[in-house]
Coordinates of C-alpha atoms in Angstrom, one line a residue:
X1 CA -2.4 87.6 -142.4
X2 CA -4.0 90.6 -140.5
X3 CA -3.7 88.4 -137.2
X4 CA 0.2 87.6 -138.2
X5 CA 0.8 91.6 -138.5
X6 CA -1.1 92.6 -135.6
X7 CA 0.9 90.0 -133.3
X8 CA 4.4 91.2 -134.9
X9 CA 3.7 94.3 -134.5
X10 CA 2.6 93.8 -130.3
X11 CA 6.2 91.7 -130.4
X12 CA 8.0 94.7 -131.6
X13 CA 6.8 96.9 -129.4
X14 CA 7.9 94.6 -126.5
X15 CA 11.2 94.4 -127.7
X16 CA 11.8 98.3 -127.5
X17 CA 9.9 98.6 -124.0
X18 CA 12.5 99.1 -120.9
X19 CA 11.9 96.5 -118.7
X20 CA 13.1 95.6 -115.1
X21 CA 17.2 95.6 -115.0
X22 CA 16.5 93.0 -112.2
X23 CA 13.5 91.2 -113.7
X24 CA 12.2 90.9 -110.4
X25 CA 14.8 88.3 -109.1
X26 CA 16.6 88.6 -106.3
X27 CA 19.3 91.5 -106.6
X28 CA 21.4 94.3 -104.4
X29 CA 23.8 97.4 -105.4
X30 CA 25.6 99.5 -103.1
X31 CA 28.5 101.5 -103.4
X32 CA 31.5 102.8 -102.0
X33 CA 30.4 105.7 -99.5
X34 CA 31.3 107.7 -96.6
X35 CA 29.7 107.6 -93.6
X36 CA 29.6 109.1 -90.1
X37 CA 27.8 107.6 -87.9
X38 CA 28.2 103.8 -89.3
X39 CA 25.1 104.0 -91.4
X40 CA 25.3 102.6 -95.0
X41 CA 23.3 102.8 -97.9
X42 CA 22.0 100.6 -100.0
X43 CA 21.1 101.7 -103.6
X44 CA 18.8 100.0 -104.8
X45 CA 17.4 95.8 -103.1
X46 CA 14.9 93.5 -104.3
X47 CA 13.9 90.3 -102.3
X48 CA 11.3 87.2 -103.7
X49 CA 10.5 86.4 -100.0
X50 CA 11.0 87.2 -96.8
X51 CA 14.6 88.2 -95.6
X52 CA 17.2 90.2 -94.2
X53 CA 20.2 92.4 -95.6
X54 CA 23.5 91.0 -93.1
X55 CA 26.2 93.2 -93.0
X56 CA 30.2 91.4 -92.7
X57 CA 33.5 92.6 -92.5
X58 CA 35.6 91.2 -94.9
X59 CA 38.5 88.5 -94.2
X60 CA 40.7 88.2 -97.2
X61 CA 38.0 88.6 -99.7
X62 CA 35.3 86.3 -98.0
X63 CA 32.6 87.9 -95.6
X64 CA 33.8 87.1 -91.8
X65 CA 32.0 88.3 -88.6
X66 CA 28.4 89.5 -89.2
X67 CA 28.7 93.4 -87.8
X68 CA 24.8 94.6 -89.1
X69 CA 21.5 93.1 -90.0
X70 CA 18.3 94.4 -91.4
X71 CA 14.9 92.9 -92.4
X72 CA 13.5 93.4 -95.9
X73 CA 10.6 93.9 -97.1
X74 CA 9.8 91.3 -100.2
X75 CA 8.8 91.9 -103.9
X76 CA 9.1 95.3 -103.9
X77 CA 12.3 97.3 -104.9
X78 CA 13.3 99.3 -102.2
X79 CA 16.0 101.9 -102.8
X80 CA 17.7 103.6 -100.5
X81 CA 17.8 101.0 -97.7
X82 CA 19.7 102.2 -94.9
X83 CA 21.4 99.2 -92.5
X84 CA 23.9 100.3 -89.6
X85 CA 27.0 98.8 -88.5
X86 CA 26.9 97.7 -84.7
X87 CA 28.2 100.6 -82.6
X88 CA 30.7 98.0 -81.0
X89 CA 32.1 97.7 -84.4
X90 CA 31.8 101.5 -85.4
X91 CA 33.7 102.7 -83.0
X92 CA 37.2 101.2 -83.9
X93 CA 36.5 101.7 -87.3
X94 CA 39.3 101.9 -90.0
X95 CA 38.5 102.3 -93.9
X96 CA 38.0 99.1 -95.4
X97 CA 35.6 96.8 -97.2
X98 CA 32.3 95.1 -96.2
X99 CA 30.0 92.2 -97.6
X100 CA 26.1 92.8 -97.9
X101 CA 24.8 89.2 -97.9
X102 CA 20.8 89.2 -99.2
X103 CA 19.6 86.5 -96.7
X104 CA 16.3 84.3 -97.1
X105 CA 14.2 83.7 -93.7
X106 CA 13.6 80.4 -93.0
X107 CA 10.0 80.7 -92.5
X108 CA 9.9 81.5 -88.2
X109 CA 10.1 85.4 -89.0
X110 CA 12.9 86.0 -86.8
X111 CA 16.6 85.9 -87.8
X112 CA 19.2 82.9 -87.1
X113 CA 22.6 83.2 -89.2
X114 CA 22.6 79.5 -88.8
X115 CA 19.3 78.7 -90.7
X116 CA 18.9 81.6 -92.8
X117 CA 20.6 81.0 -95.5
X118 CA 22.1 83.2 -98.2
X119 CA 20.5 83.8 -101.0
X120 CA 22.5 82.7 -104.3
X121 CA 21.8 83.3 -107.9
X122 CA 22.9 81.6 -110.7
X123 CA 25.4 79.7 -108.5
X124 CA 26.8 82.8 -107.0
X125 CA 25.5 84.7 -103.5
X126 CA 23.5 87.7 -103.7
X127 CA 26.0 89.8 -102.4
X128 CA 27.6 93.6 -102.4
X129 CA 30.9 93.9 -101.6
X130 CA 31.9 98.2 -100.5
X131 CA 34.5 100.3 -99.4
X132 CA 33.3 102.2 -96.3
X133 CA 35.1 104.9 -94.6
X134 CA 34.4 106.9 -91.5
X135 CA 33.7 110.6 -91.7
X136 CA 31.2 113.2 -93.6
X137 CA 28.4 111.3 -95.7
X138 CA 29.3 111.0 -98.9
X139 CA 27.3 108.5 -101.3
X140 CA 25.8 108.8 -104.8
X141 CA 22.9 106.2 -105.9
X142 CA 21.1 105.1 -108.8
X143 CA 18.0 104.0 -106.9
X144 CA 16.7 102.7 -110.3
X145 CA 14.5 99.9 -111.1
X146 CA 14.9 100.1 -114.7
X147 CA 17.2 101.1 -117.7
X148 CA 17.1 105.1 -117.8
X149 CA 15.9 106.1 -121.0
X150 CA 17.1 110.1 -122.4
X151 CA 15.6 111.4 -125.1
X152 CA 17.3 114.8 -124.5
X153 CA 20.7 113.2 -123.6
X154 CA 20.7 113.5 -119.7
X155 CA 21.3 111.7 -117.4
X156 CA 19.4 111.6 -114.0
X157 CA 21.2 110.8 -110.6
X158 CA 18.3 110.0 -108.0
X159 CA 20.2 111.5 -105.3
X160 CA 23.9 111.9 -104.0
X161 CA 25.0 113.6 -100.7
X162 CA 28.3 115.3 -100.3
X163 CA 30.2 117.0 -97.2
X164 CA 31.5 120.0 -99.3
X165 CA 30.8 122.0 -103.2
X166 CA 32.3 120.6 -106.0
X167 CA 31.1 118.8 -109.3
X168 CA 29.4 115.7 -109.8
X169 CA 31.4 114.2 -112.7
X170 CA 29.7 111.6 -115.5
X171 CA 32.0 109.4 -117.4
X172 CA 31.7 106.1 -120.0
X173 CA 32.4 103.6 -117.6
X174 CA 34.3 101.5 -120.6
X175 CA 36.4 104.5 -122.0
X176 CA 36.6 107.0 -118.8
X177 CA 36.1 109.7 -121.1
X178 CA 34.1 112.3 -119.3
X179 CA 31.1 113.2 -120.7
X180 CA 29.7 115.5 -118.0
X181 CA 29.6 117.6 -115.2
X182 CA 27.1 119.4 -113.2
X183 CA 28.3 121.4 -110.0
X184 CA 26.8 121.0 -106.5
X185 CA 26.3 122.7 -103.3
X186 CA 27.4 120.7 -100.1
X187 CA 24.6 118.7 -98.5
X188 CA 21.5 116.7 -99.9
X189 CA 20.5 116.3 -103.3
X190 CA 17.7 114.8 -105.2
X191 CA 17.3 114.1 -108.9
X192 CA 20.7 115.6 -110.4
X193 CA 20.1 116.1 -113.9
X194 CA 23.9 115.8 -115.9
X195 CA 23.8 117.3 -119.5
X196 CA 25.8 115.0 -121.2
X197 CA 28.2 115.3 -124.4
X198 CA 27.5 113.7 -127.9
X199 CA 24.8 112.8 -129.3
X200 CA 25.3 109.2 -130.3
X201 CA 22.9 106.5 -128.9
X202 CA 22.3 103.1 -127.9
X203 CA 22.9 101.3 -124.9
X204 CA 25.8 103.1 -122.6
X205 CA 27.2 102.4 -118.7
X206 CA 28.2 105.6 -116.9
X207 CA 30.0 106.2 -113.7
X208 CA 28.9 109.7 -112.2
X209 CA 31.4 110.6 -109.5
X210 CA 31.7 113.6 -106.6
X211 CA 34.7 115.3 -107.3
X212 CA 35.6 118.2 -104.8
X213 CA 36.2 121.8 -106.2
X214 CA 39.9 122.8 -107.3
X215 CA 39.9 126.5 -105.5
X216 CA 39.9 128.1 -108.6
X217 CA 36.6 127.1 -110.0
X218 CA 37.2 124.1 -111.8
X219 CA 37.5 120.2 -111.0
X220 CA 39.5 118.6 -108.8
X221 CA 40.2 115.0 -107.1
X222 CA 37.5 112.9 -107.0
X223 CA 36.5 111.9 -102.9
X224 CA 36.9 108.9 -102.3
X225 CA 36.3 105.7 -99.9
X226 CA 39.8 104.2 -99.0
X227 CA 41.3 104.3 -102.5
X228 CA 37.2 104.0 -104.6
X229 CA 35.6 107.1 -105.5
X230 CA 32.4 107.6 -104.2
X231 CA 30.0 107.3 -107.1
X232 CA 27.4 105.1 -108.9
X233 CA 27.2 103.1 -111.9
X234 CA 24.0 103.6 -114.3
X235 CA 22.9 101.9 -117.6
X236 CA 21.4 104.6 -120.0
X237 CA 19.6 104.1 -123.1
X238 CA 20.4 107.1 -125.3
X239 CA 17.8 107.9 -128.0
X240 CA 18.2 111.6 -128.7
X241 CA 20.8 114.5 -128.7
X242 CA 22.2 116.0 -125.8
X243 CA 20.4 119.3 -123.9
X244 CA 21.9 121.8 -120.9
X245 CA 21.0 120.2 -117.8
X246 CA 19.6 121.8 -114.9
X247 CA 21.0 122.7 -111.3
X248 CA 20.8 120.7 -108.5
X249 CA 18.0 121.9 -105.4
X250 CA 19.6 121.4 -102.3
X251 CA 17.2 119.9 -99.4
X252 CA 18.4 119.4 -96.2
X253 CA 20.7 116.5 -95.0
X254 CA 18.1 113.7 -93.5
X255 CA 19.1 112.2 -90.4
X256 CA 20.5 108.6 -90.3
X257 CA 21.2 106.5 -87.2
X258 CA 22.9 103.2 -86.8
X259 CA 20.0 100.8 -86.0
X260 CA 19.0 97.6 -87.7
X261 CA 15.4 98.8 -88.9
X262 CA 15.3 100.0 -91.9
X263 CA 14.3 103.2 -93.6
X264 CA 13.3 102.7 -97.1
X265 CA 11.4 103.8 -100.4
X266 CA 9.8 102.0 -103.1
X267 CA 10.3 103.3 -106.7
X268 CA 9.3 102.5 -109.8
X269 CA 11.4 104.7 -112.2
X270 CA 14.7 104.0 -114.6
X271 CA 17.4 101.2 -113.4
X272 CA 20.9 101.7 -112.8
X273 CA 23.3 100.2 -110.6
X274 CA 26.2 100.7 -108.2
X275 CA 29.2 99.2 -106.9
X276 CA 30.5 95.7 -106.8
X277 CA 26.9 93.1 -107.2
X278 CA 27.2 89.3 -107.6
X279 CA 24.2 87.2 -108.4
X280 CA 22.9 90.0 -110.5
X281 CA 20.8 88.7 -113.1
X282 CA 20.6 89.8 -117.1
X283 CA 19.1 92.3 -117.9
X284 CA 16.0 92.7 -120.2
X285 CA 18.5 95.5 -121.5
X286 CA 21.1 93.1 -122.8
X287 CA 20.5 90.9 -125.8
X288 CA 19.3 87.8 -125.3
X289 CA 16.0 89.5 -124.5
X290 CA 15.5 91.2 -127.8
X291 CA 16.6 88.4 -129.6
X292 CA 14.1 86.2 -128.1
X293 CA 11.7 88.6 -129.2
X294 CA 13.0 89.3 -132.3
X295 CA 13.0 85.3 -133.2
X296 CA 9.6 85.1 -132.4
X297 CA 8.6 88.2 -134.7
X298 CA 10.2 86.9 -137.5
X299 CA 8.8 83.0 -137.0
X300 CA 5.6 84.7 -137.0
X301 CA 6.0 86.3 -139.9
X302 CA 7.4 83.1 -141.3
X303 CA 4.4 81.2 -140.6
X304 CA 1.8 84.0 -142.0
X305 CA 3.4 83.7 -145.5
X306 CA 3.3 80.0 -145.5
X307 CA -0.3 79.8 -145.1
X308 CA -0.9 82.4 -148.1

C-alpha cells in the first residue's frame, strides 16, 4: 500500500505542474501589429525539424503569393522571431492580412516552395493568419512557452512596443470585462506587470491591448491594425488574490530590418498566445490532461485496496 500512496501522490503532483501549452509539437502565434519597415513579429514558434517560417498575402482567405521567408531553428521555442516582407512588396503596401505558413525542409537544407511542404497538424496547416499595417511599430507578445501561473494575481506581458503613451489594457477574452490597466511610456517595453481585478481563480484567457491616452489622463481607443487592435492573447492560471502591479522600464527601441534571417530568443518561461493559430495543439492546460492523470491516480488507488 506504501508503494500505491507514494505513486498517487507523484501522479498528483503531475497533474497540478504547468506543462508546455505547445507540448513540443509543432505550433506558431503572431498577432496583429504595426510595422514600419515591413518587419513582423512572430510571438512565440516551435518547429520538430528543420524548416522555414513563409510569409503570403492573403487571396480571399487562402495564402497567395509567398512575399517573406525565414529559416527556423528546430526544437527549441523561439519567441520573438522577426521575418521581413520583401521590399518589392513593402513598398506598395496597404493594411491588410497575411498567412505565416510553418514549412518542413525536405532534407537538402535550402528552400524550394515546391518541395517543402507545409506543415499540418491535426489535419489543419500550421499557420497564423495577421492584420499588418504600415507605420510606427506597434506589437504586444506573449512570448510564452507555458501557462502563466500568478499567485499574486498579475499578469506578465513579455514585451509590447508602442509609437506613443497610453495604457496597456487587460481584459477576459470571453466576457471583455476589463480587468486591468497599467500605463506606458512610448517605445520599448519588457516584462509589463498588469495588476489585475478579483481575486477568483482557475484557468482564465486574457487579451492585453495598447490603448492610446484620451488627453485628459484617462483611456482612450485602442490602436489598431486595419480594424484588430494590436494586442496579445495569454492563458493564466490564477491561484491567489490580486496585488498593485509595477511600472513598466522603458529600454530603447531595438532596430529591425526587413531581411529573411532571423533574429530570435529562446525562452523557457509561462505560455500564452496571440492572434489567429491553426494546427495549435491541446494544451496540457485543458482537460483531457488532468483527467488522464486523474484516472490513473484513482485506478491506482483502486488496485492498492484490492490487494489488502
Amino acid at each position: 500500500m506504501r508503494r500505491v500512496a507514494v505513486a498517487l501522490a507523484v501522479l498528483l503532483v503531475l497533474a497540478s505542474v504547468p506543462l508546455p501549452v505547445t507540448a513540443h509539437a509543432n505550433h506558431i502565434t503572431a498577432g496583429a501589429q504595426v510595422t514600419p519597415d515591413g518587419t513582423l513579429v512572430v510571438d512565440g514558434i516551435y518547429l520538430t525539424s528543420d524548416g522555414y517560417l513563409t510569409v503570403h498575402r492573403d487571396d480571399g482567405g487562402e495564402p497567395g503569393e509567398r512575399i517573406g521567408v525565414t529559416e527556423v531553428t528546430p526544437r527549441s521555442f523561439r519567441s520573438n522571431l522577426r521575418v521581413g516582407i520583401d521590399q518589392r512588396a513593402w513598398e506598395g503596401w496597404e493594411t491588410g492580412d497575411v498567412h505565416l505558413l510553418v514549412r518542413s525542409d525536405d532534407g537538402d537544407g535550402t528552400f524550394d516552395p515546391e518541395t517543402d511542404p507545409v506543415i499540418e497538424s491535426f489535419g489543419s496547416p500550421v499557420a497564423a493568419t495577421i492584420t499588418v499595417e504600415k507605420g510606427d511599430r506597434a506589437v504586444v507578445t506573449a512570448a510564452q512557452q507555458y501557462t502563466q501561473q500568478t499567485r499574486r494575481g498579475t499578469l506578465d506581458v513579455r514585451s509590447l512596443t508602442t509609437p506613443t503613451d497610453g495604457y496597456l489594457v487587460v481584459s477576459n477574452t470571453d466576457t471583455g470585462e476589463r480587468v486591468g490597466t497599467e500605463s506606458v511610456a512610448a517605445g520599448t517595453h519588457e516584462h509589463v506587470t498588469v495588476a489585475l481585478d478579483g481575486d477568483e481563480r482557475g484557468d482564465v484567457r486574457l487579451d492585453a491591448t495598447l490603448h492610446r491616452g484620451d488627453g485628459d489622463g484617462g483611456i482612450g481607443e485602442p490602436l489598431r491594425a486595419g480594424e484588430t487592435p494590436v494586442g496579445a492573447t495569454f492563458t493564466v492560471e490564477r491561484t491567489g488574490g490580486g496585488r498593485g502591479g509595477s511600472t513598466a522600464t522603458s529600454t530603447p527601441t531595438p532596430a529591425l530590418v526587413t531581411t529573411p534571417t532571423a533574429s530570435e530568443t529562446g525562452t523557457t518561461s509561462e505560455t500564452g498566445t496571440a492572434g489567429t493559430t491553426t494546427g495549435e495543439p491541446t494544451s496540457a492546460t485543458q482537460p483531457g490532461f488532468g483527467l488522464l492523470v486523474g484516472g490513473a491516480a484513482i485506478a491506482l488507488l483502486v488496485s492498492g485496496y484490492r490487494r489488502q
